[in-house]
Amino acid sequence: MNPLKRTRKLIGHVLSSSQSTSTDIPHHSPSESNTSPSMTHKIGKHMGCSKGSRWIRRRGRISPRVTICLLPDDVLLDIFEFCLPHPLDRVRTWPKLVHVCQRWRYIVFASPPRLDLRLLCTERIPVRKMLDDWPPLPIEIQFRFVDRQDEDNVIAALEHPNRVRSISLSGITIPLERLAAVMQEPFPELEYLFLQMLKGTVLALPNTFLGGSAPRLRSLHLTHIPFPTLPRLLLSSPDLVDLSLDRIPHDGYIPPEAMAMCISALTSLTKLSINFVSPTSRPHPTNRRPPPIARAVLPALTDFDFCGVSEYLEDLMAQIDAPLLHAARIKIFNQLVFGIQQLPRLIGHAPALMSYNTANIDIYANHVAMTFLSMNRFSITGVLTFEISCRGVDWQVSSIAQICNQLSSVLSSLKQLKIYVLGSIPQVDMDDAQWLDLFLPFTAIQTLEISDKQSLVVSALRGLSGESATQVLPALEKLHLPEYQVYQHWTWPFIITRQRFNHPVVVLRETI
């Protein structure tokens, strides 16, 4: 085996060796070797450091042993870079290399940027001692659960703001103001920030958080954390790619005008998520303004996620355009009237969302969801999902009908509609006309698939007579029903009426 292949194989053994957890996370000095004796012997043999002959017999000839020591440093560095795993896992594996020998340690520590070396600060690690023992490398902070036991470790890592590249603090149970007090200075190298507070009353992050500036920040996730002065921080982060504000408390409410203004400067933003906890987070009627003439363009935005009231969504959509948008997930709290007049305009400026061919309506006990899909032969190219939190099939169908009537321009290209009534749905005294109002905007549907054990949809179709049977779903050609409903008498009046008016429908049996 040639030296290059031998070295790659050896490094693979080193990185995948199942030693004690101390080799995975560098909480001890790099000069302390904790590699097992068997691994040390194997490494020494390949490097020409073990006892034994320097000559080998190969095919009847005596030749000098070829060892890794013959490889120059730059070649070893290339092999290190090739063998190290993805950057997300590299922070846990690269310390194994520096425990092999002094030469490898020198090569690794001489090239921190190329190998993307970082010190991992996490649970059960004496962070302060580790940072004192190891070289001043960039820091990555990862704590899945932050309680008083780990508070000192988190603060010890945050006391090096010029070195911190990534902060991920989940399940924070200690008072947030203690962490915020340490994070008043700028973190000039910070690229990733994830803060998740458990449920409960929390104080808002101050306007001096991160010194009000994070110039290299690329990903920001805040969960159940109020941050009213967030726009100031976003304006200092022009390279932000991913912004997620989840479970925003009411005291962390940011008006849609302020939100639109700050995200309009984020030209690299690809993912945007805004999710409120309560429907009380809404624009005040007296503060709502007419849509602006000029809208801000988010040229890189592809994914949008929203949870709140339709008034906030409407005011936000009125001020932005996203030509590359291909996935939008919208959850709206229960309300009497849903106003989404600005959404069709936004969709009209996003080619991936303009031509849907399939729609799914899923009715559950406590909410209803509607998904529009744009598909080609190979993949899904566009997704638009609505979810409305409400109970009762009558209320759910009425809510979805309001949405569909405002999206008539989007529904014109739909060819297939699937309706699923899922779970245990309470019996309600529902007017069949509500289903018919839902069907009216679907003028191009050719295939209708129904899965409804209570026969609510089929019962509504049965009530159609005369020309009204052709005015609802006029392009319908195929009706997919569960096997147990195909032979029920409820279906046949609708089928016979369509046949009589030269709009025949073929009933297909589905095994469900």
mmCIF file of N, CA, C and O in Angstrom, residues 109-172:
data_model
loop_
_atom_site.group_PDB
_atom_site.id
_atom_site.type_symbol
_atom_site.label_atom_id
_atom_site.label_comp_id
_atom_site.label_asym_id
_atom_site.label_seq_id
_atom_site.Cartn_x
_atom_site.Cartn_y
_atom_site.Cartn_z
ATOM 1 N N PHE A 109 -2.189 22.486 14.686
ATOM 2 C CA PHE A 109 -2.289 23.798 15.321
ATOM 3 C C PHE A 109 -1.698 24.904 14.455
ATOM 4 O O PHE A 109 -1.950 26.096 14.713
ATOM 5 N N ALA A 110 -0.954 24.558 13.418
ATOM 6 C CA ALA A 110 -0.405 25.565 12.514
ATOM 7 C C ALA A 110 -1.409 25.996 11.456
ATOM 8 O O ALA A 110 -1.157 26.966 10.730
ATOM 9 N N SER A 111 -2.542 25.293 11.347
ATOM 10 C CA SER A 111 -3.515 25.604 10.282
ATOM 11 C C SER A 111 -4.944 25.607 10.810
ATOM 12 O O SER A 111 -5.817 24.891 10.285
ATOM 13 N N PRO A 112 -5.254 26.398 11.845
ATOM 14 C CA PRO A 112 -6.634 26.407 12.367
ATOM 15 C C PRO A 112 -7.684 26.848 11.354
ATOM 16 O O PRO A 112 -8.743 26.223 11.262
ATOM 17 N N PRO A 113 -7.448 27.927 10.549
ATOM 18 C CA PRO A 113 -8.511 28.326 9.618
ATOM 19 C C PRO A 113 -8.799 27.266 8.560
ATOM 20 O O PRO A 113 -9.960 27.018 8.220
ATOM 21 N N ARG A 114 -7.757 26.643 8.041
ATOM 22 C CA ARG A 114 -7.976 25.671 6.967
ATOM 23 C C ARG A 114 -8.750 24.457 7.465
ATOM 24 O O ARG A 114 -9.630 23.947 6.771
ATOM 25 N N LEU A 115 -8.419 23.965 8.655
ATOM 26 C CA LEU A 115 -9.112 22.810 9.213
ATOM 27 C C LEU A 115 -10.372 23.210 9.983
ATOM 28 O O LEU A 115 -11.086 22.334 10.474
ATOM 29 N N ASP A 116 -10.635 24.500 10.078
ATOM 30 C CA ASP A 116 -11.811 25.020 10.793
ATOM 31 C C ASP A 116 -11.855 24.474 12.220
ATOM 32 O O ASP A 116 -12.854 23.899 12.669
ATOM 33 N N LEU A 117 -10.762 24.668 12.950
ATOM 34 C CA LEU A 117 -10.664 24.155 14.312
ATOM 35 C C LEU A 117 -11.469 25.032 15.267
ATOM 36 O O LEU A 117 -11.365 26.257 15.233
ATOM 37 N N ARG A 118 -12.241 24.376 16.118
ATOM 38 C CA ARG A 118 -13.019 25.083 17.131
ATOM 39 C C ARG A 118 -13.022 24.266 18.411
ATOM 40 O O ARG A 118 -12.984 23.031 18.367
ATOM 41 N N LEU A 119 -13.085 24.955 19.533
ATOM 42 C CA LEU A 119 -13.204 24.299 20.827
ATOM 43 C C LEU A 119 -14.674 24.210 21.206
ATOM 44 O O LEU A 119 -15.392 25.211 21.184
ATOM 45 N N LEU A 120 -15.096 23.015 21.540
ATOM 46 C CA LEU A 120 -16.498 22.786 21.866
ATOM 47 C C LEU A 120 -16.721 22.909 23.368
ATOM 48 O O LEU A 120 -16.127 22.175 24.164
ATOM 49 N N CYS A 121 -17.598 23.825 23.754
ATOM 50 C CA CYS A 121 -17.998 23.989 25.150
ATOM 51 C C CYS A 121 -19.402 23.427 25.300
ATOM 52 O O CYS A 121 -20.354 23.938 24.686
ATOM 53 N N THR A 122 -19.550 22.382 26.093
ATOM 54 C CA THR A 122 -20.843 21.725 26.218
ATOM 55 C C THR A 122 -21.030 21.197 27.633
ATOM 56 O O THR A 122 -20.245 21.521 28.534
ATOM 57 N N GLU A 123 -22.059 20.364 27.834
ATOM 58 C CA GLU A 123 -22.393 19.889 29.170
ATOM 59 C C GLU A 123 -21.262 19.050 29.763
ATOM 60 O O GLU A 123 -20.536 18.362 29.048
ATOM 61 N N ARG A 124 -21.169 19.121 31.085
ATOM 62 C CA ARG A 124 -20.260 18.287 31.878
ATOM 63 C C ARG A 124 -18.790 18.498 31.515
ATOM 64 O O ARG A 124 -17.968 17.611 31.681
ATOM 65 N N ILE A 125 -18.449 19.644 30.991
ATOM 66 C CA ILE A 125 -17.069 19.951 30.640
ATOM 67 C C ILE A 125 -16.618 21.151 31.470
ATOM 68 O O ILE A 125 -17.298 22.184 31.499
ATOM 69 N N PRO A 126 -15.478 21.045 32.176
ATOM 70 C CA PRO A 126 -14.945 22.215 32.901
ATOM 71 C C PRO A 126 -14.420 23.251 31.911
ATOM 72 O O PRO A 126 -13.243 23.246 31.550
ATOM 73 N N VAL A 127 -15.291 24.119 31.468
ATOM 74 C CA VAL A 127 -14.986 25.028 30.363
ATOM 75 C C VAL A 127 -13.819 25.953 30.706
ATOM 76 O O VAL A 127 -12.915 26.155 29.883
ATOM 77 N N ARG A 128 -13.810 26.508 31.896
ATOM 78 C CA ARG A 128 -12.771 27.488 32.232
ATOM 79 C C ARG A 128 -11.382 26.849 32.163
ATOM 80 O O ARG A 128 -10.445 27.435 31.636
ATOM 81 N N LYS A 129 -11.236 25.626 32.678
ATOM 82 C CA LYS A 129 -9.952 24.933 32.627
ATOM 83 C C LYS A 129 -9.571 24.587 31.193
ATOM 84 O O LYS A 129 -8.403 24.717 30.786
ATOM 85 N N MET A 130 -10.544 24.134 30.408
ATOM 86 C CA MET A 130 -10.257 23.774 29.026
ATOM 87 C C MET A 130 -9.748 24.979 28.240
ATOM 88 O O MET A 130 -8.777 24.884 27.476
ATOM 89 N N LEU A 131 -10.379 26.129 28.405
ATOM 90 C CA LEU A 131 -9.962 27.318 27.664
ATOM 91 C C LEU A 131 -8.585 27.803 28.110
ATOM 92 O O LEU A 131 -7.861 28.425 27.319
ATOM 93 N N ASP A 132 -8.216 27.523 29.356
ATOM 94 C CA ASP A 132 -6.882 27.905 29.827
ATOM 95 C C ASP A 132 -5.808 26.987 29.263
ATOM 96 O O ASP A 132 -4.683 27.416 29.005
ATOM 97 N N ASP A 133 -6.126 25.701 29.073
ATOM 98 C CA ASP A 133 -5.128 24.722 28.645
ATOM 99 C C ASP A 133 -4.895 24.712 27.137
ATOM 100 O O ASP A 133 -3.780 24.463 26.682
ATOM 101 N N TRP A 134 -5.941 24.952 26.379
ATOM 102 C CA TRP A 134 -5.824 24.825 24.922
ATOM 103 C C TRP A 134 -5.461 26.168 24.295
ATOM 104 O O TRP A 134 -5.669 27.224 24.884
ATOM 105 N N PRO A 135 -4.940 26.121 23.040
ATOM 106 C CA PRO A 135 -4.616 27.374 22.328
ATOM 107 C C PRO A 135 -5.868 28.226 22.142
ATOM 108 O O PRO A 135 -7.000 27.723 22.205
ATOM 109 N N PRO A 136 -5.721 29.515 21.867
ATOM 110 C CA PRO A 136 -6.884 30.421 21.725
ATOM 111 C C PRO A 136 -7.604 30.233 20.393
ATOM 112 O O PRO A 136 -7.579 31.091 19.519
ATOM 113 N N LEU A 137 -8.256 29.082 20.260
ATOM 114 C CA LEU A 137 -8.997 28.770 19.036
ATOM 115 C C LEU A 137 -10.417 29.328 19.134
ATOM 116 O O LEU A 137 -10.896 29.666 20.216
ATOM 117 N N PRO A 138 -11.121 29.429 17.995
ATOM 118 C CA PRO A 138 -12.532 29.846 18.036
ATOM 119 C C PRO A 138 -13.358 28.902 18.913
ATOM 120 O O PRO A 138 -13.040 27.719 19.048
ATOM 121 N N ILE A 139 -14.424 29.442 19.490
ATOM 122 C CA ILE A 139 -15.241 28.701 20.461
ATOM 123 C C ILE A 139 -16.624 28.429 19.878
ATOM 124 O O ILE A 139 -17.239 29.299 19.253
ATOM 125 N N GLU A 140 -17.111 27.213 20.122
ATOM 126 C CA GLU A 140 -18.477 26.840 19.764
ATOM 127 C C GLU A 140 -19.183 26.382 21.038
ATOM 128 O O GLU A 140 -18.735 25.455 21.710
ATOM 129 N N ILE A 141 -20.288 27.032 21.368
ATOM 130 C CA ILE A 141 -21.020 26.756 22.613
ATOM 131 C C ILE A 141 -22.285 25.985 22.277
ATOM 132 O O ILE A 141 -23.128 26.458 21.506
ATOM 133 N N GLN A 142 -22.425 24.772 22.855
ATOM 134 C CA GLN A 142 -23.599 23.938 22.616
ATOM 135 C C GLN A 142 -24.075 23.359 23.947
ATOM 136 O O GLN A 142 -23.395 22.520 24.533
ATOM 137 N N PHE A 143 -25.226 23.795 24.413
ATOM 138 C CA PHE A 143 -25.833 23.253 25.624
ATOM 139 C C PHE A 143 -27.282 22.912 25.311
ATOM 140 O O PHE A 143 -28.064 23.784 24.928
ATOM 141 N N ARG A 144 -27.627 21.636 25.454
ATOM 142 C CA ARG A 144 -28.998 21.210 25.162
ATOM 143 C C ARG A 144 -29.975 21.534 26.284
ATOM 144 O O ARG A 144 -31.183 21.554 26.080
ATOM 145 N N PHE A 145 -29.432 21.765 27.487
ATOM 146 C CA PHE A 145 -30.295 22.114 28.627
ATOM 147 C C PHE A 145 -29.463 22.971 29.576
ATOM 148 O O PHE A 145 -28.444 22.523 30.104
ATOM 149 N N VAL A 146 -29.864 24.198 29.770
ATOM 150 C CA VAL A 146 -29.086 25.145 30.570
ATOM 151 C C VAL A 146 -29.780 25.344 31.907
ATOM 152 O O VAL A 146 -30.842 25.966 31.984
ATOM 153 N N ASP A 147 -29.182 24.787 32.971
ATOM 154 C CA ASP A 147 -29.693 24.979 34.327
ATOM 155 C C ASP A 147 -28.584 25.582 35.184
ATOM 156 O O ASP A 147 -27.516 25.951 34.687
ATOM 157 N N ARG A 148 -28.815 25.667 36.470
ATOM 158 C CA ARG A 148 -27.834 26.306 37.355
ATOM 159 C C ARG A 148 -26.522 25.523 37.414
ATOM 160 O O ARG A 148 -25.461 26.084 37.674
ATOM 161 N N GLN A 149 -26.585 24.222 37.157
ATOM 162 C CA GLN A 149 -25.377 23.413 37.194
ATOM 163 C C GLN A 149 -24.407 23.807 36.083
ATOM 164 O O GLN A 149 -23.188 23.746 36.255
ATOM 165 N N ASP A 150 -24.934 24.198 34.941
ATOM 166 C CA ASP A 150 -24.089 24.558 33.802
ATOM 167 C C ASP A 150 -23.940 26.068 33.629
ATOM 168 O O ASP A 150 -23.306 26.514 32.674
ATOM 169 N N GLU A 151 -24.550 26.841 34.498
ATOM 170 C CA GLU A 151 -24.522 28.294 34.330
ATOM 171 C C GLU A 151 -23.098 28.837 34.300
ATOM 172 O O GLU A 151 -22.743 29.645 33.433
ATOM 173 N N ASP A 152 -22.248 28.376 35.214
ATOM 174 C CA ASP A 152 -20.871 28.874 35.262
ATOM 175 C C ASP A 152 -20.107 28.517 33.993
ATOM 176 O O ASP A 152 -19.285 29.300 33.503
ATOM 177 N N ASN A 153 -20.343 27.311 33.454
ATOM 178 C CA ASN A 153 -19.661 26.909 32.226
ATOM 179 C C ASN A 153 -20.072 27.774 31.045
ATOM 180 O O ASN A 153 -19.243 28.164 30.217
ATOM 181 N N VAL A 154 -21.370 28.076 30.947
ATOM 182 C CA VAL A 154 -21.840 28.929 29.851
ATOM 183 C C VAL A 154 -21.231 30.317 29.963
ATOM 184 O O VAL A 154 -20.726 30.873 28.972
ATOM 185 N N ILE A 155 -21.252 30.875 31.151
ATOM 186 C CA ILE A 155 -20.716 32.229 31.348
ATOM 187 C C ILE A 155 -19.213 32.249 31.077
ATOM 188 O O ILE A 155 -18.682 33.209 30.488
ATOM 189 N N ALA A 156 -18.496 31.185 31.474
ATOM 190 C CA ALA A 156 -17.054 31.125 31.228
ATOM 191 C C ALA A 156 -16.748 31.180 29.738
ATOM 192 O O ALA A 156 -15.769 31.810 29.311
ATOM 193 N N ALA A 157 -17.573 30.538 28.926
ATOM 194 C CA ALA A 157 -17.355 30.569 27.476
ATOM 195 C C ALA A 157 -17.738 31.926 26.891
ATOM 196 O O ALA A 157 -17.057 32.446 25.991
ATOM 197 N N LEU A 158 -18.803 32.530 27.406
ATOM 198 C CA LEU A 158 -19.261 33.818 26.872
ATOM 199 C C LEU A 158 -18.324 34.964 27.241
ATOM 200 O O LEU A 158 -18.428 36.048 26.666
ATOM 201 N N GLU A 159 -17.431 34.731 28.182
ATOM 202 C CA GLU A 159 -16.484 35.779 28.570
ATOM 203 C C GLU A 159 -15.370 35.976 27.551
ATOM 204 O O GLU A 159 -14.481 36.798 27.766
ATOM 205 N N HIS A 160 -15.433 35.243 26.417
ATOM 206 C CA HIS A 160 -14.453 35.397 25.334
ATOM 207 C C HIS A 160 -15.189 35.807 24.055
ATOM 208 O O HIS A 160 -15.236 35.052 23.079
ATOM 209 N N PRO A 161 -15.799 36.982 24.030
ATOM 210 C CA PRO A 161 -16.654 37.374 22.901
ATOM 211 C C PRO A 161 -15.919 37.433 21.570
ATOM 212 O O PRO A 161 -16.539 37.205 20.523
ATOM 213 N N ASN A 162 -14.636 37.707 21.577
ATOM 214 C CA ASN A 162 -13.894 37.818 20.325
ATOM 215 C C ASN A 162 -13.592 36.465 19.701
ATOM 216 O O ASN A 162 -13.147 36.409 18.547
ATOM 217 N N ARG A 163 -13.835 35.373 20.434
ATOM 218 C CA ARG A 163 -13.533 34.043 19.922
ATOM 219 C C ARG A 163 -14.784 33.222 19.622
ATOM 220 O O ARG A 163 -14.704 32.192 18.941
ATOM 221 N N VAL A 164 -15.932 33.621 20.115
ATOM 222 C CA VAL A 164 -17.144 32.813 19.985
ATOM 223 C C VAL A 164 -17.682 32.895 18.553
ATOM 224 O O VAL A 164 -17.964 33.971 18.036
ATOM 225 N N ARG A 165 -17.829 31.721 17.923
ATOM 226 C CA ARG A 165 -18.378 31.641 16.564
ATOM 227 C C ARG A 165 -19.836 31.183 16.558
ATOM 228 O O ARG A 165 -20.605 31.568 15.684
ATOM 229 N N SER A 166 -20.194 30.332 17.521
ATOM 230 C CA SER A 166 -21.532 29.740 17.508
ATOM 231 C C SER A 166 -22.036 29.601 18.939
ATOM 232 O O SER A 166 -21.291 29.186 19.832
ATOM 233 N N ILE A 167 -23.315 29.952 19.147
ATOM 234 C CA ILE A 167 -23.960 29.816 20.454
ATOM 235 C C ILE A 167 -25.285 29.089 20.263
ATOM 236 O O ILE A 167 -26.143 29.544 19.503
ATOM 237 N N SER A 168 -25.442 27.954 20.939
ATOM 238 C CA SER A 168 -26.694 27.201 20.895
ATOM 239 C C SER A 168 -27.070 26.811 22.316
ATOM 240 O O SER A 168 -26.467 25.911 22.903
ATOM 241 N N LEU A 169 -28.058 27.507 22.881
ATOM 242 C CA LEU A 169 -28.503 27.277 24.252
ATOM 243 C C LEU A 169 -29.977 26.897 24.221
ATOM 244 O O LEU A 169 -30.846 27.743 23.982
ATOM 245 N N SER A 170 -30.261 25.610 24.440
ATOM 246 C CA SER A 170 -31.635 25.119 24.413
ATOM 247 C C SER A 170 -32.128 24.885 25.838
ATOM 248 O O SER A 170 -31.342 24.588 26.737
ATOM 249 N N GLY A 171 -33.424 24.978 26.008
ATOM 250 C CA GLY A 171 -34.012 24.676 27.309
ATOM 251 C C GLY A 171 -33.454 25.511 28.436
ATOM 252 O O GLY A 171 -33.086 24.995 29.496
ATOM 253 N N ILE A 172 -33.374 26.821 28.245
ATOM 254 C CA ILE A 172 -32.828 27.708 29.273
ATOM 255 C C ILE A 172 -33.814 27.808 30.435
ATOM 256 O O ILE A 172 -34.973 28.189 30.248
#
